[in-house]
Amino acid sequence: AQSVTQPDIHITVSEGASLELRCNYSYGATPYLFWYVQSPGQGLQLLLKYFSGDTLVQGIKGFEAEFKRSQSSFNLRKPSVHWSDAAEYFCAVGGNDYKLSFGAGTTVTVRA
Amino acid sequence: GAVVSQHPSRVICKSGTSVKIECRSLDFQATTMFWYRQFPKQSLMLMATSNEGSKATYEQGVEKDKFLINHASLTLSTLTVTSAHPEDSSFYICSARRDQAGGYTFGSGTRLTVV
């Protein structure tokens, strides 16, 4: 079974600064990898996904993520955060059974 | 495109009653739908997987008689919490898998409070 680790529970970043959220996964084959964002009391919005091909994936809202097989990682980055990026971020991994396993999430706080 | 509507967004019910939550894919056919439960400040825990026209597959530890899932069509799945108790209070989220590439779309969630 697959699993996901998000080492950072909470990250605070200044508006305009860069952001990197870490994600490590465990899966025996090539995984499907996702990053989702959740605002309080809301569902999940897909930021980006990786299935195959180019290991650097561009997403919405200026986010990107890089798949590194050797490190079993799929870290999310944004060069310059906006106050509206404050939210909960979840990394997820999927396998051949199409089930998703989610990490514990990282709360991002943006300070002015 | 690829919108999933989940209804209701909030519900308060009395202990011992049943509550039905609907999850509809509005502009695509969902071969598979998933139901998750999320506790405050925690991650999503998969409860069950449902395929249209067949019985749902429940994850270990999830009571299938308490959480009834029906996937009657390619666009609708329902989760019924039967004989609800306060410990069933939670945020429930559905998602729909929409294509072979494994794209998933999530509903906006349902906040269930059992009093």
PDB file of C-alpha atoms in Angstrom:
ATOM      1  CA  ALA A   1       0.000   0.000   0.000  1.00  0.00           C
ATOM      2  CA  GLN A   2       1.110   3.520  -0.691  1.00  0.00           C
ATOM      3  CA  SER A   3       1.752   6.208   1.898  1.00  0.00           C
ATOM      4  CA  VAL A   4       2.649   9.881   2.021  1.00  0.00           C
ATOM      5  CA  THR A   5       4.662  11.920   4.481  1.00  0.00           C
ATOM      6  CA  GLN A   6       4.484  15.666   4.737  1.00  0.00           C
ATOM      7  CA  PRO A   7       7.199  16.526   7.259  1.00  0.00           C
ATOM      8  CA  ASP A   8       6.114  20.097   7.875  1.00  0.00           C
ATOM      9  CA  ILE A   9       2.924  20.554   9.866  1.00  0.00           C
ATOM     10  CA  HIS A  10       2.951  24.330   9.709  1.00  0.00           C
ATOM     11  CA  ILE A  11       4.908  26.829   7.634  1.00  0.00           C
ATOM     12  CA  THR A  12       4.834  30.591   7.960  1.00  0.00           C
ATOM     13  CA  VAL A  13       6.061  32.654   5.072  1.00  0.00           C
ATOM     14  CA  SER A  14       6.118  36.367   4.294  1.00  0.00           C
ATOM     15  CA  GLU A  15       4.066  37.654   1.414  1.00  0.00           C
ATOM     16  CA  GLY A  16       6.239  37.789  -1.678  1.00  0.00           C
ATOM     17  CA  ALA A  17       8.682  35.218  -0.385  1.00  0.00           C
ATOM     18  CA  SER A  18       9.165  31.788  -1.905  1.00  0.00           C
ATOM     19  CA  LEU A  19       7.459  28.685  -0.588  1.00  0.00           C
ATOM     20  CA  GLU A  20       8.413  25.040  -0.671  1.00  0.00           C
ATOM     21  CA  LEU A  21       6.306  22.260   0.775  1.00  0.00           C
ATOM     22  CA  ARG A  22       7.834  18.845   1.154  1.00  0.00           C
ATOM     23  CA  CYS A  23       6.244  15.551   0.249  1.00  0.00           C
ATOM     24  CA  ASN A  24       7.745  12.072   0.384  1.00  0.00           C
ATOM     25  CA  TYR A  25       5.886   9.029  -0.798  1.00  0.00           C
ATOM     26  CA  SER A  26       6.184   5.289  -0.539  1.00  0.00           C
ATOM     27  CA  TYR A  27       4.970   3.138  -3.416  1.00  0.00           C
ATOM     28  CA  GLY A  28       6.421   0.135  -5.187  1.00  0.00           C
ATOM     29  CA  ALA A  29       5.735   1.240  -8.744  1.00  0.00           C
ATOM     30  CA  THR A  30       5.442   4.512 -10.605  1.00  0.00           C
ATOM     31  CA  PRO A  31       2.988   6.577  -8.586  1.00  0.00           C
ATOM     32  CA  TYR A  32       0.358   9.071  -9.512  1.00  0.00           C
ATOM     33  CA  LEU A  33       1.131  12.184  -7.461  1.00  0.00           C
ATOM     34  CA  PHE A  34      -1.074  15.112  -6.606  1.00  0.00           C
ATOM     35  CA  TRP A  35      -1.064  18.343  -4.679  1.00  0.00           C
ATOM     36  CA  TYR A  36      -4.361  19.724  -3.408  1.00  0.00           C
ATOM     37  CA  VAL A  37      -5.228  22.895  -1.527  1.00  0.00           C
ATOM     38  CA  GLN A  38      -8.066  23.212   0.963  1.00  0.00           C
ATOM     39  CA  SER A  39      -9.522  26.375   2.426  1.00  0.00           C
ATOM     40  CA  PRO A  40     -11.349  26.111   5.783  1.00  0.00           C
ATOM     41  CA  GLY A  41     -14.636  24.249   5.499  1.00  0.00           C
ATOM     42  CA  GLN A  42     -14.153  23.603   1.808  1.00  0.00           C
ATOM     43  CA  GLY A  43     -13.382  20.691  -0.439  1.00  0.00           C
ATOM     44  CA  LEU A  44     -10.085  20.098  -2.182  1.00  0.00           C
ATOM     45  CA  GLN A  45      -8.859  21.919  -5.241  1.00  0.00           C
ATOM     46  CA  LEU A  46      -6.277  20.287  -7.476  1.00  0.00           C
ATOM     47  CA  LEU A  47      -3.117  22.343  -7.876  1.00  0.00           C
ATOM     48  CA  LEU A  48      -1.218  19.922 -10.084  1.00  0.00           C
ATOM     49  CA  LYS A  49      -0.605  16.264 -10.768  1.00  0.00           C
ATOM     50  CA  TYR A  50       2.090  13.984 -12.094  1.00  0.00           C
ATOM     51  CA  PHE A  51       1.449  10.780 -13.988  1.00  0.00           C
ATOM     52  CA  SER A  52       4.420  10.469 -16.308  1.00  0.00           C
ATOM     53  CA  GLY A  53       6.686  12.455 -18.577  1.00  0.00           C
ATOM     54  CA  ASP A  54       8.342  15.704 -17.600  1.00  0.00           C
ATOM     55  CA  THR A  55       9.233  15.543 -13.942  1.00  0.00           C
ATOM     56  CA  LEU A  56       8.696  19.275 -13.454  1.00  0.00           C
ATOM     57  CA  VAL A  57       4.975  19.899 -13.388  1.00  0.00           C
ATOM     58  CA  GLN A  58       3.305  23.264 -13.685  1.00  0.00           C
ATOM     59  CA  GLY A  59       0.038  23.865 -11.924  1.00  0.00           C
ATOM     60  CA  ILE A  60      -2.483  26.548 -11.257  1.00  0.00           C
ATOM     61  CA  LYS A  61      -1.939  29.697  -9.208  1.00  0.00           C
ATOM     62  CA  GLY A  62       1.764  29.764 -10.056  1.00  0.00           C
ATOM     63  CA  PHE A  63       2.619  26.496  -8.316  1.00  0.00           C
ATOM     64  CA  GLU A  64       5.005  23.869  -9.613  1.00  0.00           C
ATOM     65  CA  ALA A  65       6.260  20.558  -8.317  1.00  0.00           C
ATOM     66  CA  GLU A  66       9.160  18.308  -9.181  1.00  0.00           C
ATOM     67  CA  PHE A  67       9.041  14.530  -9.116  1.00  0.00           C
ATOM     68  CA  LYS A  68      12.312  13.020  -7.970  1.00  0.00           C
ATOM     69  CA  ARG A  69      12.178   9.260  -8.145  1.00  0.00           C
ATOM     70  CA  SER A  70      15.560   8.784  -6.484  1.00  0.00           C
ATOM     71  CA  GLN A  71      14.359  10.699  -3.445  1.00  0.00           C
ATOM     72  CA  SER A  72      10.736   9.526  -3.546  1.00  0.00           C
ATOM     73  CA  SER A  73       9.748  13.154  -3.342  1.00  0.00           C
ATOM     74  CA  PHE A  74       7.265  15.487  -4.967  1.00  0.00           C
ATOM     75  CA  ASN A  75       7.894  18.895  -3.435  1.00  0.00           C
ATOM     76  CA  LEU A  76       5.638  21.836  -4.177  1.00  0.00           C
ATOM     77  CA  ARG A  77       7.051  25.290  -4.837  1.00  0.00           C
ATOM     78  CA  LYS A  78       5.886  28.795  -5.516  1.00  0.00           C
ATOM     79  CA  PRO A  79       8.342  31.621  -6.219  1.00  0.00           C
ATOM     80  CA  SER A  80       6.292  34.410  -4.626  1.00  0.00           C
ATOM     81  CA  VAL A  81       3.370  33.756  -2.300  1.00  0.00           C
ATOM     82  CA  HIS A  82       0.269  35.866  -2.027  1.00  0.00           C
ATOM     83  CA  TRP A  83      -1.869  36.319   1.067  1.00  0.00           C
ATOM     84  CA  SER A  84      -4.551  34.236  -0.664  1.00  0.00           C
ATOM     85  CA  ASP A  85      -2.216  31.230  -0.628  1.00  0.00           C
ATOM     86  CA  ALA A  86      -2.817  30.775   3.091  1.00  0.00           C
ATOM     87  CA  ALA A  87      -4.533  27.388   3.324  1.00  0.00           C
ATOM     88  CA  GLU A  88      -4.005  23.707   4.018  1.00  0.00           C
ATOM     89  CA  TYR A  89      -2.008  21.786   1.433  1.00  0.00           C
ATOM     90  CA  PHE A  90      -2.222  18.060   0.919  1.00  0.00           C
ATOM     91  CA  CYS A  91       0.042  15.796  -1.050  1.00  0.00           C
ATOM     92  CA  ALA A  92      -1.525  12.569  -2.284  1.00  0.00           C
ATOM     93  CA  VAL A  93      -0.305   9.425  -3.997  1.00  0.00           C
ATOM     94  CA  GLY A  94      -2.376   7.041  -6.073  1.00  0.00           C
ATOM     95  CA  GLY A  95      -1.674   3.598  -7.405  1.00  0.00           C
ATOM     96  CA  ASN A  96      -3.166   1.112  -9.789  1.00  0.00           C
ATOM     97  CA  ASP A  97      -6.238   0.658  -7.619  1.00  0.00           C
ATOM     98  CA  TYR A  98      -7.057   4.361  -8.122  1.00  0.00           C
ATOM     99  CA  LYS A  99      -7.273   4.964  -4.380  1.00  0.00           C
ATOM    100  CA  LEU A 100      -5.574   8.070  -3.068  1.00  0.00           C
ATOM    101  CA  SER A 101      -3.577   8.208   0.131  1.00  0.00           C
ATOM    102  CA  PHE A 102      -3.140  11.645   1.616  1.00  0.00           C
ATOM    103  CA  GLY A 103      -0.430  13.142   3.711  1.00  0.00           C
ATOM    104  CA  ALA A 104      -1.258  14.788   7.011  1.00  0.00           C
ATOM    105  CA  GLY A 105      -1.244  18.202   5.391  1.00  0.00           C
ATOM    106  CA  THR A 106       0.778  21.381   5.795  1.00  0.00           C
ATOM    107  CA  THR A 107      -0.815  24.569   7.033  1.00  0.00           C
ATOM    108  CA  VAL A 108       0.567  27.640   5.323  1.00  0.00           C
ATOM    109  CA  THR A 109       0.300  30.991   7.028  1.00  0.00           C
ATOM    110  CA  VAL A 110       1.210  34.123   5.089  1.00  0.00           C
ATOM    111  CA  ARG A 111       2.283  37.172   7.017  1.00  0.00           C
ATOM    112  CA  ALA A 112       2.151  40.652   5.609  1.00  0.00           C
TER     113      ALA A 112
ATOM    114  CA  GLY B   1     -15.501  21.417 -16.536  1.00  0.00           C
ATOM    115  CA  ALA B   2     -15.275  18.433 -14.184  1.00  0.00           C
ATOM    116  CA  VAL B   3     -17.494  19.694 -11.391  1.00  0.00           C
ATOM    117  CA  VAL B   4     -18.679  17.588  -8.479  1.00  0.00           C
ATOM    118  CA  SER B   5     -21.620  18.850  -6.469  1.00  0.00           C
ATOM    119  CA  GLN B   6     -21.993  17.656  -2.908  1.00  0.00           C
ATOM    120  CA  HIS B   7     -25.149  18.304  -0.939  1.00  0.00           C
ATOM    121  CA  PRO B   8     -25.911  19.337   1.720  1.00  0.00           C
ATOM    122  CA  SER B   9     -22.944  21.445   2.743  1.00  0.00           C
ATOM    123  CA  ARG B  10     -24.022  21.432   6.365  1.00  0.00           C
ATOM    124  CA  VAL B  11     -26.455  19.284   8.289  1.00  0.00           C
ATOM    125  CA  ILE B  12     -27.409  18.995  11.925  1.00  0.00           C
ATOM    126  CA  CYS B  13     -29.336  15.943  12.987  1.00  0.00           C
ATOM    127  CA  LYS B  14     -30.513  14.341  16.167  1.00  0.00           C
ATOM    128  CA  SER B  15     -28.823  11.295  17.561  1.00  0.00           C
ATOM    129  CA  GLY B  16     -30.422   8.112  16.254  1.00  0.00           C
ATOM    130  CA  THR B  17     -31.624   9.556  12.959  1.00  0.00           C
ATOM    131  CA  SER B  18     -30.182   8.935   9.497  1.00  0.00           C
ATOM    132  CA  VAL B  19     -28.640  11.449   7.140  1.00  0.00           C
ATOM    133  CA  LYS B  20     -28.104  11.157   3.399  1.00  0.00           C
ATOM    134  CA  ILE B  21     -25.325  12.987   1.581  1.00  0.00           C
ATOM    135  CA  GLU B  22     -25.355  13.243  -2.206  1.00  0.00           C
ATOM    136  CA  CYS B  23     -22.429  13.506  -4.550  1.00  0.00           C
ATOM    137  CA  ARG B  24     -23.090  14.314  -8.197  1.00  0.00           C
ATOM    138  CA  SER B  25     -20.738  14.678 -11.103  1.00  0.00           C
ATOM    139  CA  LEU B  26     -22.325  17.457 -13.124  1.00  0.00           C
ATOM    140  CA  ASP B  27     -20.552  17.347 -16.456  1.00  0.00           C
ATOM    141  CA  PHE B  28     -18.887  13.963 -16.671  1.00  0.00           C
ATOM    142  CA  GLN B  29     -19.522  10.341 -15.920  1.00  0.00           C
ATOM    143  CA  ALA B  30     -17.684   9.062 -12.900  1.00  0.00           C
ATOM    144  CA  THR B  31     -16.657   5.452 -13.128  1.00  0.00           C
ATOM    145  CA  THR B  32     -15.608   5.458  -9.520  1.00  0.00           C
ATOM    146  CA  MET B  33     -16.516   7.621  -6.560  1.00  0.00           C
ATOM    147  CA  PHE B  34     -14.767   7.791  -3.231  1.00  0.00           C
ATOM    148  CA  TRP B  35     -15.954   8.872   0.194  1.00  0.00           C
ATOM    149  CA  TYR B  36     -13.620  10.386   2.736  1.00  0.00           C
ATOM    150  CA  ARG B  37     -13.915  11.501   6.315  1.00  0.00           C
ATOM    151  CA  GLN B  38     -11.878  14.349   7.705  1.00  0.00           C
ATOM    152  CA  PHE B  39     -11.513  15.218  11.372  1.00  0.00           C
ATOM    153  CA  PRO B  40     -10.579  18.776  12.378  1.00  0.00           C
ATOM    154  CA  LYS B  41      -7.005  19.653  11.527  1.00  0.00           C
ATOM    155  CA  GLN B  42      -6.412  16.181  10.134  1.00  0.00           C
ATOM    156  CA  SER B  43      -6.011  14.535   6.785  1.00  0.00           C
ATOM    157  CA  LEU B  44      -8.593  12.758   4.688  1.00  0.00           C
ATOM    158  CA  MET B  45      -9.267   9.153   5.508  1.00  0.00           C
ATOM    159  CA  LEU B  46     -10.717   7.007   2.762  1.00  0.00           C
ATOM    160  CA  MET B  47     -13.915   5.330   3.909  1.00  0.00           C
ATOM    161  CA  ALA B  48     -15.072   3.491   0.818  1.00  0.00           C
ATOM    162  CA  THR B  49     -14.863   3.179  -2.926  1.00  0.00           C
ATOM    163  CA  SER B  50     -18.000   2.847  -4.998  1.00  0.00           C
ATOM    164  CA  ASN B  51     -18.427   1.776  -8.584  1.00  0.00           C
ATOM    165  CA  GLU B  52     -21.626   2.294 -10.489  1.00  0.00           C
ATOM    166  CA  GLY B  53     -23.944  -0.680 -10.230  1.00  0.00           C
ATOM    167  CA  SER B  54     -21.875  -2.650  -7.750  1.00  0.00           C
ATOM    168  CA  LYS B  55     -21.412  -2.834  -4.018  1.00  0.00           C
ATOM    169  CA  ALA B  56     -19.073  -0.387  -2.376  1.00  0.00           C
ATOM    170  CA  THR B  57     -15.711  -1.521  -1.080  1.00  0.00           C
ATOM    171  CA  TYR B  58     -15.123  -0.361   2.456  1.00  0.00           C
ATOM    172  CA  GLU B  59     -11.791   0.330   4.066  1.00  0.00           C
ATOM    173  CA  GLN B  60     -10.773  -1.604   7.125  1.00  0.00           C
ATOM    174  CA  GLY B  61     -12.480  -0.360  10.242  1.00  0.00           C
ATOM    175  CA  VAL B  62     -15.381   1.338   8.459  1.00  0.00           C
ATOM    176  CA  GLU B  63     -18.773  -0.060   9.412  1.00  0.00           C
ATOM    177  CA  LYS B  64     -20.629  -0.821   6.204  1.00  0.00           C
ATOM    178  CA  ASP B  65     -23.960  -1.059   8.014  1.00  0.00           C
ATOM    179  CA  LYS B  66     -23.531   2.406   9.473  1.00  0.00           C
ATOM    180  CA  PHE B  67     -22.239   4.101   6.350  1.00  0.00           C
ATOM    181  CA  LEU B  68     -24.417   2.949   3.475  1.00  0.00           C
ATOM    182  CA  ILE B  69     -23.160   3.836   0.034  1.00  0.00           C
ATOM    183  CA  ASN B  70     -25.225   3.654  -3.117  1.00  0.00           C
ATOM    184  CA  HIS B  71     -23.866   4.361  -6.581  1.00  0.00           C
ATOM    185  CA  ALA B  72     -26.980   4.049  -8.698  1.00  0.00           C
ATOM    186  CA  SER B  73     -25.733   5.874 -11.758  1.00  0.00           C
ATOM    187  CA  LEU B  74     -22.546   7.158 -13.326  1.00  0.00           C
ATOM    188  CA  THR B  75     -23.266  10.611 -11.981  1.00  0.00           C
ATOM    189  CA  LEU B  76     -24.637  10.013  -8.493  1.00  0.00           C
ATOM    190  CA  SER B  77     -23.361   8.394  -5.341  1.00  0.00           C
ATOM    191  CA  THR B  78     -24.950   8.736  -1.926  1.00  0.00           C
ATOM    192  CA  LEU B  79     -23.633   8.169   1.569  1.00  0.00           C
ATOM    193  CA  THR B  80     -26.200   7.515   4.280  1.00  0.00           C
ATOM    194  CA  VAL B  81     -25.093   7.718   7.883  1.00  0.00           C
ATOM    195  CA  THR B  82     -27.537   5.480   9.708  1.00  0.00           C
ATOM    196  CA  SER B  83     -28.496   5.830  13.359  1.00  0.00           C
ATOM    197  CA  ALA B  84     -26.107   8.712  13.699  1.00  0.00           C
ATOM    198  CA  HIS B  85     -24.323   9.381  16.972  1.00  0.00           C
ATOM    199  CA  PRO B  86     -22.269  12.366  18.100  1.00  0.00           C
ATOM    200  CA  GLU B  87     -19.046  10.524  17.295  1.00  0.00           C
ATOM    201  CA  ASP B  88     -20.140  10.453  13.645  1.00  0.00           C
ATOM    202  CA  SER B  89     -19.888  14.231  13.562  1.00  0.00           C
ATOM    203  CA  SER B  90     -17.262  15.061  10.990  1.00  0.00           C
ATOM    204  CA  PHE B  91     -16.526  16.551   7.591  1.00  0.00           C
ATOM    205  CA  TYR B  92     -17.365  14.151   4.781  1.00  0.00           C
ATOM    206  CA  ILE B  93     -15.964  14.655   1.288  1.00  0.00           C
ATOM    207  CA  CYS B  94     -16.633  12.771  -1.911  1.00  0.00           C
ATOM    208  CA  SER B  95     -14.509  12.596  -5.006  1.00  0.00           C
ATOM    209  CA  ALA B  96     -15.090  11.264  -8.478  1.00  0.00           C
ATOM    210  CA  ARG B  97     -12.593   9.691 -10.814  1.00  0.00           C
ATOM    211  CA  ARG B  98     -13.324  10.977 -14.244  1.00  0.00           C
ATOM    212  CA  ASP B  99     -11.008   9.395 -16.746  1.00  0.00           C
ATOM    213  CA  GLN B 100      -8.378   6.751 -17.379  1.00  0.00           C
ATOM    214  CA  ALA B 101      -5.669   9.249 -16.553  1.00  0.00           C
ATOM    215  CA  GLY B 102      -6.880   9.090 -13.003  1.00  0.00           C
ATOM    216  CA  GLY B 103      -8.133  12.615 -12.721  1.00  0.00           C
ATOM    217  CA  TYR B 104     -10.089  13.193  -9.538  1.00  0.00           C
ATOM    218  CA  THR B 105     -12.515  15.947  -8.677  1.00  0.00           C
ATOM    219  CA  PHE B 106     -13.630  16.617  -5.133  1.00  0.00           C
ATOM    220  CA  GLY B 107     -16.930  17.835  -3.801  1.00  0.00           C
ATOM    221  CA  SER B 108     -17.034  20.787  -1.442  1.00  0.00           C
ATOM    222  CA  GLY B 109     -17.729  18.606   1.565  1.00  0.00           C
ATOM    223  CA  THR B 110     -20.515  18.140   4.104  1.00  0.00           C
ATOM    224  CA  ARG B 111     -20.213  19.182   7.710  1.00  0.00           C
ATOM    225  CA  LEU B 112     -22.286  16.736   9.768  1.00  0.00           C
ATOM    226  CA  THR B 113     -23.114  17.571  13.358  1.00  0.00           C
ATOM    227  CA  VAL B 114     -25.022  15.032  15.418  1.00  0.00           C
ATOM    228  CA  VAL B 115     -26.611  16.412  18.568  1.00  0.00           C
TER     229      VAL B 115
END
